Short mmCIF file of N, CA and C in Angstrom, two decimals:
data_model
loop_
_atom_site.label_atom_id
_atom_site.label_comp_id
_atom_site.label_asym_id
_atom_site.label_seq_id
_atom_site.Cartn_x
_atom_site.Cartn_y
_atom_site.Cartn_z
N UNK A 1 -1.67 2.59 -2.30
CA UNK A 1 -0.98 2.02 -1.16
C UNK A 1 -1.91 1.05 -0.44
N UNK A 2 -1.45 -0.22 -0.07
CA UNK A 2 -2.20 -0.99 0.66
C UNK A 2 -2.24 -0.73 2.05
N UNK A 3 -3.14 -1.06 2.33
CA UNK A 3 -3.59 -0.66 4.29
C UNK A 3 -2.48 -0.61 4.72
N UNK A 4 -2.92 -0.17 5.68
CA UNK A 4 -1.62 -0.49 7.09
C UNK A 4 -1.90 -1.19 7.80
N UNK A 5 -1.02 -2.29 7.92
CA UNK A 5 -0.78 -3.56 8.37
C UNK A 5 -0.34 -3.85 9.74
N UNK A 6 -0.20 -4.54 10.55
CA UNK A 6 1.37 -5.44 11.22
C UNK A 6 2.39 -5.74 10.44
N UNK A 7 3.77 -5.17 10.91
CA UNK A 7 4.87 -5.76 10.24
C UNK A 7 5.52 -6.63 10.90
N UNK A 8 4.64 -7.12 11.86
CA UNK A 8 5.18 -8.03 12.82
C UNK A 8 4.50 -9.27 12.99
N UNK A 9 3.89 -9.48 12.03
CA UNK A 9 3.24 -10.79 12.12
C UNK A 9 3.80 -12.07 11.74
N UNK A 10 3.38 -13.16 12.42
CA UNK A 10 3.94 -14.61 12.17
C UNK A 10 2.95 -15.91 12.09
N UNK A 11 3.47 -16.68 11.60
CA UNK A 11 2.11 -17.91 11.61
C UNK A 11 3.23 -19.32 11.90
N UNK A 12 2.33 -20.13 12.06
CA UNK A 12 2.90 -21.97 11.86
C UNK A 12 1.73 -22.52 11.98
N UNK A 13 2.13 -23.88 11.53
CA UNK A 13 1.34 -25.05 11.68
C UNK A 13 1.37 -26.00 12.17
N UNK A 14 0.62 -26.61 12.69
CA UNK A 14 1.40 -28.17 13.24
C UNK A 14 0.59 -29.09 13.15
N UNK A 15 0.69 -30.39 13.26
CA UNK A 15 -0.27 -31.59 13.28
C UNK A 15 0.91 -32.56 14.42
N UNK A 16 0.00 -32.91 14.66
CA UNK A 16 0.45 -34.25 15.69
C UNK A 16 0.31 -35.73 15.34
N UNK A 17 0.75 -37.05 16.00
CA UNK A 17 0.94 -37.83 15.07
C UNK A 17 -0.43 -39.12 15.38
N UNK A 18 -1.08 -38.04 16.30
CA UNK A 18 -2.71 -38.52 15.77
C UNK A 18 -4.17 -38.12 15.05
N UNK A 19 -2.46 -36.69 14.33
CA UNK A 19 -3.50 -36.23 13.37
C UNK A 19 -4.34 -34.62 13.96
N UNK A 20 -4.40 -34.49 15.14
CA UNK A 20 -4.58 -32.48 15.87
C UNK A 20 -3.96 -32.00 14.99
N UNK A 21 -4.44 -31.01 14.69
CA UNK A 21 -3.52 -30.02 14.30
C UNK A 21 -4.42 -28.59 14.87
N UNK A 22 -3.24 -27.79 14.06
CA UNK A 22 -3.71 -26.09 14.76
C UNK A 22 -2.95 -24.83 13.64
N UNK A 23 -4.07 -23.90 12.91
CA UNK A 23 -2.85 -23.21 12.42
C UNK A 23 -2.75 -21.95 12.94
N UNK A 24 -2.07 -21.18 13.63
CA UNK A 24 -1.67 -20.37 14.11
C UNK A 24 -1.19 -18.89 13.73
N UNK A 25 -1.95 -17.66 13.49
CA UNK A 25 -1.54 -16.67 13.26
C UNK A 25 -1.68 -15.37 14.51
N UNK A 26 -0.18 -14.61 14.41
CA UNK A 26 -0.37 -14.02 15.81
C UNK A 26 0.44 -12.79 15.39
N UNK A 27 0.90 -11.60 16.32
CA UNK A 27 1.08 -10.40 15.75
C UNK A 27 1.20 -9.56 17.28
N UNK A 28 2.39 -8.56 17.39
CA UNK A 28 2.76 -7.74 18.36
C UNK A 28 2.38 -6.39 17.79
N UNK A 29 1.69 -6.06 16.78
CA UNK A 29 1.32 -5.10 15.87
C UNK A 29 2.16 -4.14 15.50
N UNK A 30 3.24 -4.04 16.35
CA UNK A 30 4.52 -3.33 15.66
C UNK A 30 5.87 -4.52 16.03
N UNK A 31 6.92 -3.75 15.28
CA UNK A 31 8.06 -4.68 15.82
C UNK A 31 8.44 -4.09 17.05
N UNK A 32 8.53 -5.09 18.35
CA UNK A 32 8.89 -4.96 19.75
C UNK A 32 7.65 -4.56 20.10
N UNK A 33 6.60 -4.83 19.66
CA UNK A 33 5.22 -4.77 20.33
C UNK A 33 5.07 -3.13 20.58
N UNK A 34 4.52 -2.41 21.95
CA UNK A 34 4.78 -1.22 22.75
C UNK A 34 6.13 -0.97 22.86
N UNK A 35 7.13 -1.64 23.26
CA UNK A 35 8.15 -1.33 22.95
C UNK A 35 8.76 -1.37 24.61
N UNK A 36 7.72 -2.24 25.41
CA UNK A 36 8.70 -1.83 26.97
C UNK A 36 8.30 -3.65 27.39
N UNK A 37 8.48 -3.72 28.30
CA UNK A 37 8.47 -5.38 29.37
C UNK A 37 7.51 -4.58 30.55
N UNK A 38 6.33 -5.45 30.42
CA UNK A 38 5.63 -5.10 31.19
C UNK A 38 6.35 -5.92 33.06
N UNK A 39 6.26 -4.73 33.79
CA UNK A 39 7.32 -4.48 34.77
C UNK A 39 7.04 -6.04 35.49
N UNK A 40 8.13 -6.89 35.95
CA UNK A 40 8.07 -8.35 37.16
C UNK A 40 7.28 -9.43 36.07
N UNK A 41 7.48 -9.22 34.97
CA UNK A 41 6.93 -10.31 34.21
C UNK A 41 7.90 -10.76 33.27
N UNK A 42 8.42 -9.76 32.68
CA UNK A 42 9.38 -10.27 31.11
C UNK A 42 8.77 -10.48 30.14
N UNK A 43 7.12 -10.00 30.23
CA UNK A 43 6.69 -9.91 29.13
C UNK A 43 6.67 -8.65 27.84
N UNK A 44 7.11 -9.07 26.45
CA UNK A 44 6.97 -7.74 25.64
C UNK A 44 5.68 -7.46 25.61
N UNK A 45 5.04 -5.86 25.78
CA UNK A 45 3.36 -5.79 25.68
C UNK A 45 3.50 -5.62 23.95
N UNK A 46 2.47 -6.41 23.67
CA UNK A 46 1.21 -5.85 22.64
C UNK A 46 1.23 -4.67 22.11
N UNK A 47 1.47 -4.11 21.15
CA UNK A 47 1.45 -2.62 20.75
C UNK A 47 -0.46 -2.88 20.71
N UNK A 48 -1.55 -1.34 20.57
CA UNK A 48 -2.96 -1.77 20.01
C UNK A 48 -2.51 -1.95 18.34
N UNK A 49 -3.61 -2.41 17.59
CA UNK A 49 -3.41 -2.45 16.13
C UNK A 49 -3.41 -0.90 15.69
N UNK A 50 -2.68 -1.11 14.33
CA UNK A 50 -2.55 0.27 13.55
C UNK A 50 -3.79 0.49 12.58
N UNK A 51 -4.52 -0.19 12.18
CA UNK A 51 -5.73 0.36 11.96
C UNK A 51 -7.03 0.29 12.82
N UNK A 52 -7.99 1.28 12.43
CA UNK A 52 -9.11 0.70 13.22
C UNK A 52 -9.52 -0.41 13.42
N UNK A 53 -9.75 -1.31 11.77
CA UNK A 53 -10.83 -2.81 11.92
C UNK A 53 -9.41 -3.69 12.11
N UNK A 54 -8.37 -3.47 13.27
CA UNK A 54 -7.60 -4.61 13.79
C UNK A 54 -6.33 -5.38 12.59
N UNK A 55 -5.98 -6.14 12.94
CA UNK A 55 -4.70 -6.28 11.85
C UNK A 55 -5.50 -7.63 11.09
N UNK A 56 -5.62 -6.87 9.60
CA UNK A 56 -6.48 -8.21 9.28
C UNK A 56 -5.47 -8.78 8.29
N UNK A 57 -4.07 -8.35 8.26
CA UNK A 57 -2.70 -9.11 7.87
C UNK A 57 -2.70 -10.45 8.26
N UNK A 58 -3.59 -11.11 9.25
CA UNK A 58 -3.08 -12.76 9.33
C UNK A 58 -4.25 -13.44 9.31
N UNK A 59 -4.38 -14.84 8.90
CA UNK A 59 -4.88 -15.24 8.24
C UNK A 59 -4.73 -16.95 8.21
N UNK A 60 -5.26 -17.45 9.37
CA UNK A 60 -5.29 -19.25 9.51
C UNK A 60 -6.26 -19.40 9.27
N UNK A 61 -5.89 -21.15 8.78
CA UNK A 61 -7.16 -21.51 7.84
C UNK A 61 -7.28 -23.33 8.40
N UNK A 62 -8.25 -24.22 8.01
CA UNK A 62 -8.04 -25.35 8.69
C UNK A 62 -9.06 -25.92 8.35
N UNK A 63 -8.81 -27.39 7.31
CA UNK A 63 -9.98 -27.90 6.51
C UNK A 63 -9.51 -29.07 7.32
N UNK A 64 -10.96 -30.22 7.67
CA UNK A 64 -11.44 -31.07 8.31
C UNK A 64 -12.15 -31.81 7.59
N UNK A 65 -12.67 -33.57 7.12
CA UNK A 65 -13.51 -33.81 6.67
C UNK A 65 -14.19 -33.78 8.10
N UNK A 66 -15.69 -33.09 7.82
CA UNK A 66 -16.50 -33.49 9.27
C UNK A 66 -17.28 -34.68 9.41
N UNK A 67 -17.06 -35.41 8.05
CA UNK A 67 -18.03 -36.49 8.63
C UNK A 67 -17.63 -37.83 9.34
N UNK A 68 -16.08 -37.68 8.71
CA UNK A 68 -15.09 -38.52 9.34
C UNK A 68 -14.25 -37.85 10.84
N UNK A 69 -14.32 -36.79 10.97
CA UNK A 69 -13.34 -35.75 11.49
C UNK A 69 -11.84 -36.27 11.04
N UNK A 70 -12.03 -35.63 10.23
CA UNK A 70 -9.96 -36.02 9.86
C UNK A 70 -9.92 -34.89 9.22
N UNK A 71 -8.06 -34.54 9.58
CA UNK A 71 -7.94 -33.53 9.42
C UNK A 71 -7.37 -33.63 7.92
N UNK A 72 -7.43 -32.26 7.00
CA UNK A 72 -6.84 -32.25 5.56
C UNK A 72 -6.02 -31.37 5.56
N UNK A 73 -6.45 -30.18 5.73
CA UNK A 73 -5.16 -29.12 5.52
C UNK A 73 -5.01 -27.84 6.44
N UNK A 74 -4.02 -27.49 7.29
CA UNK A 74 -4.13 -26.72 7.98
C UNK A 74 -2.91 -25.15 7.52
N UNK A 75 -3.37 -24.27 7.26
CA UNK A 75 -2.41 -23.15 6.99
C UNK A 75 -2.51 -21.87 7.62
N UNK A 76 -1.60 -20.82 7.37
CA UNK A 76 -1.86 -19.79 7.83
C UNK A 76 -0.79 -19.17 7.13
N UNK A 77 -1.19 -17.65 7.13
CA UNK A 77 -0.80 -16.38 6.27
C UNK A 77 -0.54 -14.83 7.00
N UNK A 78 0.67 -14.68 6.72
CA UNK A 78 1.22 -13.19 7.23
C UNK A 78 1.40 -12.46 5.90
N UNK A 79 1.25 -11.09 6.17
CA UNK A 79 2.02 -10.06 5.44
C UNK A 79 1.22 -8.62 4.25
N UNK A 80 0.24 -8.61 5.74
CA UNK A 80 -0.35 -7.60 5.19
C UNK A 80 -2.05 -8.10 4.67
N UNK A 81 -2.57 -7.28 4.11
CA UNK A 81 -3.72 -7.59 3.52
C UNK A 81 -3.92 -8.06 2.29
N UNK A 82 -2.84 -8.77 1.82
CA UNK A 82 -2.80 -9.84 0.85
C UNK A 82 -2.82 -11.29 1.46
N UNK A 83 -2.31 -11.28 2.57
CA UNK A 83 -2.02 -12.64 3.63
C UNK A 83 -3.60 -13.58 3.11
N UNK A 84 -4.72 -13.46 3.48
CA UNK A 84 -5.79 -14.26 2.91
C UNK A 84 -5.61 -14.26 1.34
N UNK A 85 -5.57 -13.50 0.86
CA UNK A 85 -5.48 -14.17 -0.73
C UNK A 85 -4.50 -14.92 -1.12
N UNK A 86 -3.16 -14.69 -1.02
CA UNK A 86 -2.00 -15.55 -0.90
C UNK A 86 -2.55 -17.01 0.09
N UNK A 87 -2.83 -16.80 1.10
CA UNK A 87 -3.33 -18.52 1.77
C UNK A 87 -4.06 -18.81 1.08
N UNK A 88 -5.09 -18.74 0.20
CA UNK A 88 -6.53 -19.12 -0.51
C UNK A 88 -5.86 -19.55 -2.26
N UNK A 89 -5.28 -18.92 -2.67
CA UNK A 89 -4.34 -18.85 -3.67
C UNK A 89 -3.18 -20.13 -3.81
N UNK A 90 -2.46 -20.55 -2.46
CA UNK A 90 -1.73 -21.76 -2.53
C UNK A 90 -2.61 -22.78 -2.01
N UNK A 91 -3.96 -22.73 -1.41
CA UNK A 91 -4.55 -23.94 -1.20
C UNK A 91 -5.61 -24.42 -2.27
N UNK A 92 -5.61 -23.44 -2.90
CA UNK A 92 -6.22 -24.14 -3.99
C UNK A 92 -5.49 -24.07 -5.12
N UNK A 93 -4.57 -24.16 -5.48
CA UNK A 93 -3.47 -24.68 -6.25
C UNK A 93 -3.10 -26.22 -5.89
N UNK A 94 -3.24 -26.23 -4.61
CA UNK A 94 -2.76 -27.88 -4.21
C UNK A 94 -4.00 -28.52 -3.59
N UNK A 95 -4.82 -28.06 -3.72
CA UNK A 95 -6.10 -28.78 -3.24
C UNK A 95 -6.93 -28.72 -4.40
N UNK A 96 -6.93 -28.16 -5.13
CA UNK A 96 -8.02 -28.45 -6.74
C UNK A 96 -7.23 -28.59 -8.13
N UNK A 97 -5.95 -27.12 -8.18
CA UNK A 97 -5.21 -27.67 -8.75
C UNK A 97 -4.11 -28.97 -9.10
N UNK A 98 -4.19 -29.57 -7.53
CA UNK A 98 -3.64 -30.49 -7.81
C UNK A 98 -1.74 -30.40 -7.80
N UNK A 99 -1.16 -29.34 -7.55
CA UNK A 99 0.27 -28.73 -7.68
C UNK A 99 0.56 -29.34 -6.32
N UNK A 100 2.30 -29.90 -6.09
CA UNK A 100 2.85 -30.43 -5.05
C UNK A 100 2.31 -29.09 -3.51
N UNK A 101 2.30 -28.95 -2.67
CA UNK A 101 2.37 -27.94 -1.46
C UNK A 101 3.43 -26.78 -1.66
N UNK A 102 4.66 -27.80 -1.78
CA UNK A 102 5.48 -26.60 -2.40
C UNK A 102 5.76 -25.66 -3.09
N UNK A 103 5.56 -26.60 -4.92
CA UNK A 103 5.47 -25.43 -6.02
C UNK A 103 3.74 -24.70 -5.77
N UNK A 104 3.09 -24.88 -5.07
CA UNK A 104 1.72 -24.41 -4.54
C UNK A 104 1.84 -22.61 -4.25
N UNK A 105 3.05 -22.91 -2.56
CA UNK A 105 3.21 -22.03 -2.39
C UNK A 105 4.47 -20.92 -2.73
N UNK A 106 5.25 -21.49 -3.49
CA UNK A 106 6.32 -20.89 -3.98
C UNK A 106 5.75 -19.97 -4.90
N UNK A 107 4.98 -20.78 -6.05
CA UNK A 107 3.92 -20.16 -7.22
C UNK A 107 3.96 -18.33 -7.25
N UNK A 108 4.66 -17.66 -8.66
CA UNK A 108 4.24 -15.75 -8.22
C UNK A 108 3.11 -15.95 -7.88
N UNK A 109 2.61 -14.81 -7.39
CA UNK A 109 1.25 -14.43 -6.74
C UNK A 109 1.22 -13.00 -7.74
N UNK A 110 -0.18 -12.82 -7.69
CA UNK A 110 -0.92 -11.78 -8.25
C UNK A 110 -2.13 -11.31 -7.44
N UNK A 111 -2.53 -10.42 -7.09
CA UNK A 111 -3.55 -10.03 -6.12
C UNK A 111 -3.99 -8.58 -6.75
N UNK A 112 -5.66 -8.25 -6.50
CA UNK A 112 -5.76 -7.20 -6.76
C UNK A 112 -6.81 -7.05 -5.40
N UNK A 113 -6.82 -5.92 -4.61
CA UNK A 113 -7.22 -6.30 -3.40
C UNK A 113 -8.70 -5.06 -3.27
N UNK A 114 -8.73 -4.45 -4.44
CA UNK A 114 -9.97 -4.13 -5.09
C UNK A 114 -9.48 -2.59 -4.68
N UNK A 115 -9.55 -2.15 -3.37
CA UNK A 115 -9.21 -0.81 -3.06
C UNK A 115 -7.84 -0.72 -2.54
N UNK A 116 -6.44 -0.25 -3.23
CA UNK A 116 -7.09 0.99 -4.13
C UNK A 116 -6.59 -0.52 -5.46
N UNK A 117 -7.23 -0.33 -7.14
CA UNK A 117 -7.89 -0.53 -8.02
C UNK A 117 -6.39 -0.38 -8.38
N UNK A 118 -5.29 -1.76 -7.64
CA UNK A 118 -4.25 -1.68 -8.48
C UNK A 118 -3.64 -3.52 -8.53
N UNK A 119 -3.45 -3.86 -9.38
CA UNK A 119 -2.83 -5.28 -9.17
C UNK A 119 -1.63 -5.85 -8.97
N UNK A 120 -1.53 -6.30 -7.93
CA UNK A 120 -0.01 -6.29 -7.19
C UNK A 120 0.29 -7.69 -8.24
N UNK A 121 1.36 -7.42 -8.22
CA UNK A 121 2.26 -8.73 -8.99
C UNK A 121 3.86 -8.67 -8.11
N UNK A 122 4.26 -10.30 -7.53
CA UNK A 122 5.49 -10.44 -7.61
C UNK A 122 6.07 -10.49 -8.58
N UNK A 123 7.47 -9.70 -8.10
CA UNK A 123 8.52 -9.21 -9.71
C UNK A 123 8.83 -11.11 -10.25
N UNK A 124 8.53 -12.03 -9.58
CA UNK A 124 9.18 -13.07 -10.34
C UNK A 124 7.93 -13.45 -11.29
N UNK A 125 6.97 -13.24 -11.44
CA UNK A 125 5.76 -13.41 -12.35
C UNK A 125 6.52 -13.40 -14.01
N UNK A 126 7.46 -12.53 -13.89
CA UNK A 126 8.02 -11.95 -15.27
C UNK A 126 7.56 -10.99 -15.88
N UNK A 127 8.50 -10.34 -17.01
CA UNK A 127 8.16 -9.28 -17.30
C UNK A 127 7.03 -9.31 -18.52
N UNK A 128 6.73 -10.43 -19.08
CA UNK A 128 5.78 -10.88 -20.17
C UNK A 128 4.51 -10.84 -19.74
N UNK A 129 4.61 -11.63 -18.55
CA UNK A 129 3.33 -11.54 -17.75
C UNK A 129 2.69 -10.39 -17.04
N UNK A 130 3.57 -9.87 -16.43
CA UNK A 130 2.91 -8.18 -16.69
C UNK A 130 2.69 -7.52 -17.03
N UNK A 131 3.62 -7.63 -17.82
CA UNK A 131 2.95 -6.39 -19.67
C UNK A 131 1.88 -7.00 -20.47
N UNK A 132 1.26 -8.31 -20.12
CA UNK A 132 0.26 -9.10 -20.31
C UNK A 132 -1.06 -8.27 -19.94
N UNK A 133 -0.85 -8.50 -18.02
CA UNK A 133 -2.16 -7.66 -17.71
C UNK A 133 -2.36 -6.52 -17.91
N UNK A 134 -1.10 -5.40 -18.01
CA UNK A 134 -0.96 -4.13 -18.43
C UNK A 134 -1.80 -3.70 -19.77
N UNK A 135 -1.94 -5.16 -21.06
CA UNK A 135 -2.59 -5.00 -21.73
C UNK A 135 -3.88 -4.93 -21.81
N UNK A 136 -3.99 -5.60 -20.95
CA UNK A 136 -5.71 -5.87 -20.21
C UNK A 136 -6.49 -4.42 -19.57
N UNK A 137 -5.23 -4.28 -19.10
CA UNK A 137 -6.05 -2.82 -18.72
C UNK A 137 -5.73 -2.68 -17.20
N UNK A 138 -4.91 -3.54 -16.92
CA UNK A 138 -4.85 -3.57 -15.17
C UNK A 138 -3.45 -2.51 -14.65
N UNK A 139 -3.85 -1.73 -13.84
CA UNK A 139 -2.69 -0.99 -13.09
C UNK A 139 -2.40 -1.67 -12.49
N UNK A 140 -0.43 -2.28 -12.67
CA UNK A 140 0.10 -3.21 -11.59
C UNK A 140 1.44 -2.19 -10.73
N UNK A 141 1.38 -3.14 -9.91
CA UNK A 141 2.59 -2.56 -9.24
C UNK A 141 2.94 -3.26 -8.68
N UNK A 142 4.51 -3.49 -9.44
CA UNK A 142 5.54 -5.00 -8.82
C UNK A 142 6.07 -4.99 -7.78
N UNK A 143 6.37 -5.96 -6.71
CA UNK A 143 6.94 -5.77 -5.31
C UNK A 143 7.48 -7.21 -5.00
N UNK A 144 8.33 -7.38 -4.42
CA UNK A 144 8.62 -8.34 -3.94
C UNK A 144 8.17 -9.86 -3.75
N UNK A 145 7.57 -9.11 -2.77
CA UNK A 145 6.63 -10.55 -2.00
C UNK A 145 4.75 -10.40 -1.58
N UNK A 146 4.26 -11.39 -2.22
CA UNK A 146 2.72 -11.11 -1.56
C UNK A 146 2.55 -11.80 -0.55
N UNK A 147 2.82 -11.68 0.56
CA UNK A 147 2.37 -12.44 1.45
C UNK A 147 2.97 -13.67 1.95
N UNK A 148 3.07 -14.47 3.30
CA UNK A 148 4.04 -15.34 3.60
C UNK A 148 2.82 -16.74 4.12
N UNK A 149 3.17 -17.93 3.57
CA UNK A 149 1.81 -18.43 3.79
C UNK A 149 2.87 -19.94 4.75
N UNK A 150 2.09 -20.47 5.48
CA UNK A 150 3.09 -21.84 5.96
C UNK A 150 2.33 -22.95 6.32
N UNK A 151 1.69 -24.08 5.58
CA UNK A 151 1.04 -24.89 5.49
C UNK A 151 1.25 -26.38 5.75
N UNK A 152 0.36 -27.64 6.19
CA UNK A 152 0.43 -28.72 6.10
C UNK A 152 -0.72 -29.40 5.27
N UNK A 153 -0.30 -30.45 4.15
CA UNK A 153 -1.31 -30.95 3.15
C UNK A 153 -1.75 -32.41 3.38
N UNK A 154 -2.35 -33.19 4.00
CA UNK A 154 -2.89 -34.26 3.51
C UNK A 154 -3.84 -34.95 2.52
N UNK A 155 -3.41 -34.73 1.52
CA UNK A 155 -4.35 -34.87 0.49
C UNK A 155 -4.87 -36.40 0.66
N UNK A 156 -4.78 -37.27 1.20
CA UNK A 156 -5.61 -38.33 1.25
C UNK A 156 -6.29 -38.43 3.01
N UNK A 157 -6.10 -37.42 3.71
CA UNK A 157 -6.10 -37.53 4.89
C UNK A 157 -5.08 -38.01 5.59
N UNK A 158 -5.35 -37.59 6.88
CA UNK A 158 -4.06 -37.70 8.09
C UNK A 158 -4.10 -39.49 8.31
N UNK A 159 -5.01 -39.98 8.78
CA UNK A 159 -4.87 -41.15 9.02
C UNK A 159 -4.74 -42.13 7.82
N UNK A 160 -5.49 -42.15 6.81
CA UNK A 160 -5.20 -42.51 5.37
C UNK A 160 -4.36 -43.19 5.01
N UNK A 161 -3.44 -41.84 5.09
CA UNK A 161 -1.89 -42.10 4.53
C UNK A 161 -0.90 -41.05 5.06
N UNK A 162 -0.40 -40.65 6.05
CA UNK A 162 0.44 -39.82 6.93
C UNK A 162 1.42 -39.65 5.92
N UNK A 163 1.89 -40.68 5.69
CA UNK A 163 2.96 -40.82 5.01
C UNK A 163 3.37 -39.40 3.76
N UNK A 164 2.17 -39.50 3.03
CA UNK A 164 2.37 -38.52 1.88
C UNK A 164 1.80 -37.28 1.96
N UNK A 165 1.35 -36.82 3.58
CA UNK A 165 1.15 -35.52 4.05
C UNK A 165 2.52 -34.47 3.63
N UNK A 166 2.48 -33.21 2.99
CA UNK A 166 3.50 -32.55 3.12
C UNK A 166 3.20 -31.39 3.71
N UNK A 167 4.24 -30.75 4.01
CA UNK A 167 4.51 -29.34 4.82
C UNK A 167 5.32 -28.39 4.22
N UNK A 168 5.00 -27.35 4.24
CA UNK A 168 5.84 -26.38 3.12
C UNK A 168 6.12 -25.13 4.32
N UNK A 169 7.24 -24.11 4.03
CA UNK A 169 7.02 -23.03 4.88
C UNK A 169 7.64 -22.39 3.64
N UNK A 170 6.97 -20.81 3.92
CA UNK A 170 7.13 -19.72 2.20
C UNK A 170 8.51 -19.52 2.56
N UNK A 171 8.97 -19.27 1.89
CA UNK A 171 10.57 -19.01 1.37
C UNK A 171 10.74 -17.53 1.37
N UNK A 172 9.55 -17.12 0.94
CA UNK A 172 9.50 -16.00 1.02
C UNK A 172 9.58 -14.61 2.56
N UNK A 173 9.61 -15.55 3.34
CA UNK A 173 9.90 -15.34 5.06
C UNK A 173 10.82 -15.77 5.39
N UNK A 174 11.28 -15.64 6.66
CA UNK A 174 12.50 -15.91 7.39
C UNK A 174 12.27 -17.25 7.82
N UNK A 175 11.62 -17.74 7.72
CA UNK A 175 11.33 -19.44 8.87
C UNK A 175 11.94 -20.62 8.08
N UNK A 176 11.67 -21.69 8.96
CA UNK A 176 12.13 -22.42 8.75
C UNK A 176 11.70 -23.57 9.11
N UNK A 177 11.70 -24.82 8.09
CA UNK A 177 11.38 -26.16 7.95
C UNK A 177 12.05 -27.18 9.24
N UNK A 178 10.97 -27.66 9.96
CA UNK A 178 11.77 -27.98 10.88
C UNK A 178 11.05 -29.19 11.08
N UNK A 179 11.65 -30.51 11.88
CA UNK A 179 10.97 -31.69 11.86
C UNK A 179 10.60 -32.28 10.74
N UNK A 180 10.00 -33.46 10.88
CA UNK A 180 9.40 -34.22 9.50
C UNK A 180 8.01 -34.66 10.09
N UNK A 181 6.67 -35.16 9.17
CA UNK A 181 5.87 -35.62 9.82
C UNK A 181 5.91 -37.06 10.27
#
């Protein structure tokens, strides 16, 4: 079983159209936080985190050239303690591999998160491909979804070429694509 998480975590990204950006991961550590409105405010409180070392389910990330300061790629990752491998996993698919942002982060995921000594595979990987690693020797266990990642790419830089910056949000979450750059 993987840690215990936030099931309430969320991320975005944004860039502005001189190029700021910010990626954003945040978390009420349960759903409805504590579960009350802290009294003359209207605020939902904060549940504390469910494990000791804090909810390490989210996961922003944010590459810069520094010598120019321009920004390249800004992302962030929900959904447990796969959330960093899944973000690290679609940015370098579209940052070395070279894959659009999209099929980047759409891409099955595979994760083995070392403890406990089992390798998660999304069921869309296929069934070839798991009976693949199964041959290898790897204990998998298929699930859904690894993780929800929601990114912006400038692969030539922001100022560069704006133009052919893309933005992806996982499909695999509830959100949604909104604006254009």
């Amino acid at each position: 079983r993987l840690h215990r998480e936030a099931p309430a975590g969320m991320t975005f990204t944004v860039v502005d159209g001189t190029g700021a950006a910010v990626a954003c991961a945040i978390t009420m550590s349960r759903r409805l936080g504590a579960g009350y409105v802290i009294p003359g405010t209207g605020i939902v409180a904060a549940a504390p985190p469910l494990s000791p070392g804090g909810d390490l389910g989210l996961s922003p990330v944010m590459m810069v050239n520094q010598n120019v300061g321009e920004f390249l790629f800004a992302g962030a990752a929900s959904g447990g303690v796969v959330a960093p491998s899944a973000l690290i996993e679609a940015m370098a698919r579209a940052m070395i591999g070279d894959q659009p942002l999209a099929a980047a982060i759409a891409a099955p995921r595979v994760i083995n998160p070392g403890v406990p000594d089992i390798t998660f595979v999304e069921q869309s990987l296929g069934k070839k491909a798991i009976a693949d690693l199964r041959r290898r020797g790897h204990k998998t266990r298929a699930v859904a979804a690894l993780g929800r990642v929601n990114a912006i790419y400038c692969r030539d830089g922001f100022r560069a070429k704006a133009a052919t910056c893309e933005y992806e949000t996982d499909r695999r979450g509830h959100g949604d694509r909104k604006s254009g750059l």
